[in-house]
Amino acid sequence: MAEAYWSSVFTSSADDIWAVVRRFNGPPDWHPAIQDSAIVEGESKFTPGAIRVLTGTDGNTYREQLVAPADARRTLTHENVDAPLPVSGYRSALHVQAVADTGGTFLTAWCTAVRRAGVPRPRGCPRPCSAG
């Protein structure tokens, strides 16, 4: 199983950052590689089980399901249903934490996935990122 992790610190408050990233169909507002998002199944952009279709700036589409929004912990978890990726079992989570001494925000994102059997490793991808 491969895992990836990303983090950054922002000057905006955790409440302000959470208000943006908690919207399941909101990535076009903050992710430079996503040009469109639409909820195609489920009651709302905040309901577990909702399905979104993201369209990347490269034209690829990604169908993802909201697994667990957690406002109290400021965590949003989703998984891929269908995507042009050479992996299966992809699950990702965003976590927003307040930075006490500055009033800013620490945002982390992590994901796990397993490379599909018979699918070659992407060119330029070192062995550790595709282990599994």
CSV table of C-alpha atoms in Angstrom, one decimal:
chain,number,residue,atom,x,y,z
A,1,MET,CA,0.0,0.0,0.0
A,2,ALA,CA,1.3,3.4,-0.9
A,3,GLU,CA,0.8,6.5,1.2
A,4,ALA,CA,1.3,10.2,0.5
A,5,TYR,CA,1.3,13.1,2.8
A,6,TRP,CA,1.2,16.9,2.3
A,7,SER,CA,1.0,19.8,4.7
A,8,SER,CA,1.2,23.5,4.8
A,9,VAL,CA,0.6,26.5,7.2
A,10,PHE,CA,-1.8,29.3,6.3
A,11,THR,CA,-2.3,32.7,7.9
A,12,SER,CA,-6.1,32.5,7.7
A,13,SER,CA,-8.0,31.1,10.7
A,14,ALA,CA,-8.8,27.4,10.9
A,15,ASP,CA,-12.5,28.3,10.8
A,16,ASP,CA,-12.0,30.3,7.5
A,17,ILE,CA,-10.0,27.5,5.9
A,18,TRP,CA,-12.5,24.8,7.1
A,19,ALA,CA,-15.4,26.8,5.6
A,20,VAL,CA,-13.7,26.5,2.2
A,21,VAL,CA,-12.4,22.9,2.2
A,22,ARG,CA,-15.4,21.3,3.9
A,23,ARG,CA,-17.6,21.8,0.9
A,24,PHE,CA,-17.3,18.5,-0.9
A,25,ASN,CA,-17.9,20.1,-4.3
A,26,GLY,CA,-15.7,23.1,-3.6
A,27,PRO,CA,-12.3,22.1,-5.0
A,28,PRO,CA,-12.6,24.4,-8.1
A,29,ASP,CA,-12.6,27.3,-5.6
A,30,TRP,CA,-9.2,26.3,-4.1
A,31,HIS,CA,-7.4,23.6,-6.1
A,32,PRO,CA,-5.6,24.9,-9.2
A,33,ALA,CA,-5.9,21.5,-11.1
A,34,ILE,CA,-9.7,21.2,-10.7
A,35,GLN,CA,-11.9,23.3,-13.0
A,36,ASP,CA,-15.3,21.9,-12.2
A,37,SER,CA,-17.2,19.8,-9.6
A,38,ALA,CA,-20.7,18.6,-9.5
A,39,ILE,CA,-22.6,16.6,-6.9
A,40,VAL,CA,-24.3,13.8,-8.9
A,41,GLU,CA,-25.7,11.6,-6.2
A,42,GLY,CA,-26.7,12.1,-2.6
A,43,GLU,CA,-28.6,14.7,-0.6
A,44,SER,CA,-26.0,17.4,-0.3
A,45,LYS,CA,-22.4,18.4,-0.5
A,46,PHE,CA,-22.2,17.6,3.3
A,47,THR,CA,-23.9,14.2,3.4
A,48,PRO,CA,-21.8,11.0,3.7
A,49,GLY,CA,-22.3,8.9,0.6
A,50,ALA,CA,-22.6,11.9,-1.7
A,51,ILE,CA,-20.9,11.4,-5.1
A,52,ARG,CA,-19.1,14.2,-6.9
A,53,VAL,CA,-17.6,14.3,-10.4
A,54,LEU,CA,-14.4,16.5,-10.6
A,55,THR,CA,-13.1,17.7,-13.9
A,56,GLY,CA,-9.4,18.5,-14.0
A,57,THR,CA,-7.8,21.2,-16.0
A,58,ASP,CA,-6.4,18.4,-18.2
A,59,GLY,CA,-10.0,17.2,-19.0
A,60,ASN,CA,-9.8,14.0,-16.9
A,61,THR,CA,-12.8,13.2,-14.7
A,62,TYR,CA,-12.7,11.8,-11.2
A,63,ARG,CA,-15.8,10.3,-9.5
A,64,GLU,CA,-15.4,10.4,-5.7
A,65,GLN,CA,-17.6,9.6,-2.7
A,66,LEU,CA,-17.8,11.5,0.5
A,67,VAL,CA,-17.0,9.1,3.3
A,68,ALA,CA,-16.9,11.1,6.5
A,69,PRO,CA,-17.1,14.9,7.0
A,70,ALA,CA,-16.4,15.7,10.7
A,71,ASP,CA,-17.0,19.3,11.5
A,72,ALA,CA,-16.0,18.9,15.2
A,73,ARG,CA,-12.5,17.6,14.1
A,74,ARG,CA,-12.4,19.6,10.8
A,75,THR,CA,-11.7,16.5,8.8
A,76,LEU,CA,-13.0,15.5,5.4
A,77,THR,CA,-12.5,11.9,4.1
A,78,HIS,CA,-13.4,10.8,0.6
A,79,GLU,CA,-12.5,7.9,-1.8
A,80,ASN,CA,-12.3,7.4,-5.5
A,81,VAL,CA,-15.1,5.5,-7.2
A,82,ASP,CA,-13.8,5.9,-10.7
A,83,ALA,CA,-10.7,7.8,-11.8
A,84,PRO,CA,-8.0,7.6,-14.5
A,85,LEU,CA,-5.4,6.5,-11.9
A,86,PRO,CA,-3.4,3.3,-11.8
A,87,VAL,CA,-4.5,2.5,-8.3
A,88,SER,CA,-7.4,1.0,-6.4
A,89,GLY,CA,-8.7,1.6,-2.9
A,90,TYR,CA,-7.7,5.3,-3.0
A,91,ARG,CA,-8.8,7.1,0.1
A,92,SER,CA,-7.9,10.7,1.0
A,93,ALA,CA,-8.4,13.0,4.0
A,94,LEU,CA,-8.0,16.6,4.7
A,95,HIS,CA,-7.5,17.8,8.3
A,96,VAL,CA,-7.6,21.5,9.4
A,97,GLN,CA,-6.0,22.4,12.7
A,98,ALA,CA,-5.7,25.8,14.4
A,99,VAL,CA,-2.2,27.1,15.1
A,100,ALA,CA,-2.5,28.4,18.7
A,101,ASP,CA,0.3,31.0,18.8
A,102,THR,CA,-0.4,32.7,15.5
A,103,GLY,CA,-4.1,32.2,14.9
A,104,GLY,CA,-3.3,30.6,11.5
A,105,THR,CA,-4.0,27.1,10.2
A,106,PHE,CA,-2.1,23.9,9.7
A,107,LEU,CA,-3.6,21.9,6.9
A,108,THR,CA,-2.7,18.3,6.2
A,109,ALA,CA,-3.7,15.9,3.5
A,110,TRP,CA,-2.9,12.2,3.2
A,111,CYS,CA,-4.0,9.4,1.0
A,112,THR,CA,-3.6,5.7,0.7
A,113,ALA,CA,-3.9,3.5,-2.4
A,114,VAL,CA,-2.9,0.2,-3.9
A,115,ARG,CA,-1.4,-0.1,-7.4
A,116,ARG,CA,-3.7,-2.1,-9.6
A,117,ALA,CA,-2.3,-5.5,-10.6
A,118,GLY,CA,-1.0,-5.5,-14.1
A,119,VAL,CA,-0.8,-1.7,-14.3
A,120,PRO,CA,2.7,-0.5,-14.9
A,121,ARG,CA,4.2,2.1,-12.5
A,122,PRO,CA,3.9,5.6,-13.9
A,123,ARG,CA,7.0,6.9,-15.6
A,124,GLY,CA,9.2,8.7,-13.2
A,125,CYS,CA,7.5,7.3,-10.1
A,126,PRO,CA,10.1,5.8,-7.7
A,127,ARG,CA,9.4,2.4,-6.3
A,128,PRO,CA,8.3,3.5,-2.8
A,129,CYS,CA,5.4,5.5,-4.1
A,130,SER,CA,3.9,2.5,-5.9
A,131,ALA,CA,4.7,-0.2,-3.3
A,132,GLY,CA,1.9,-2.6,-2.6
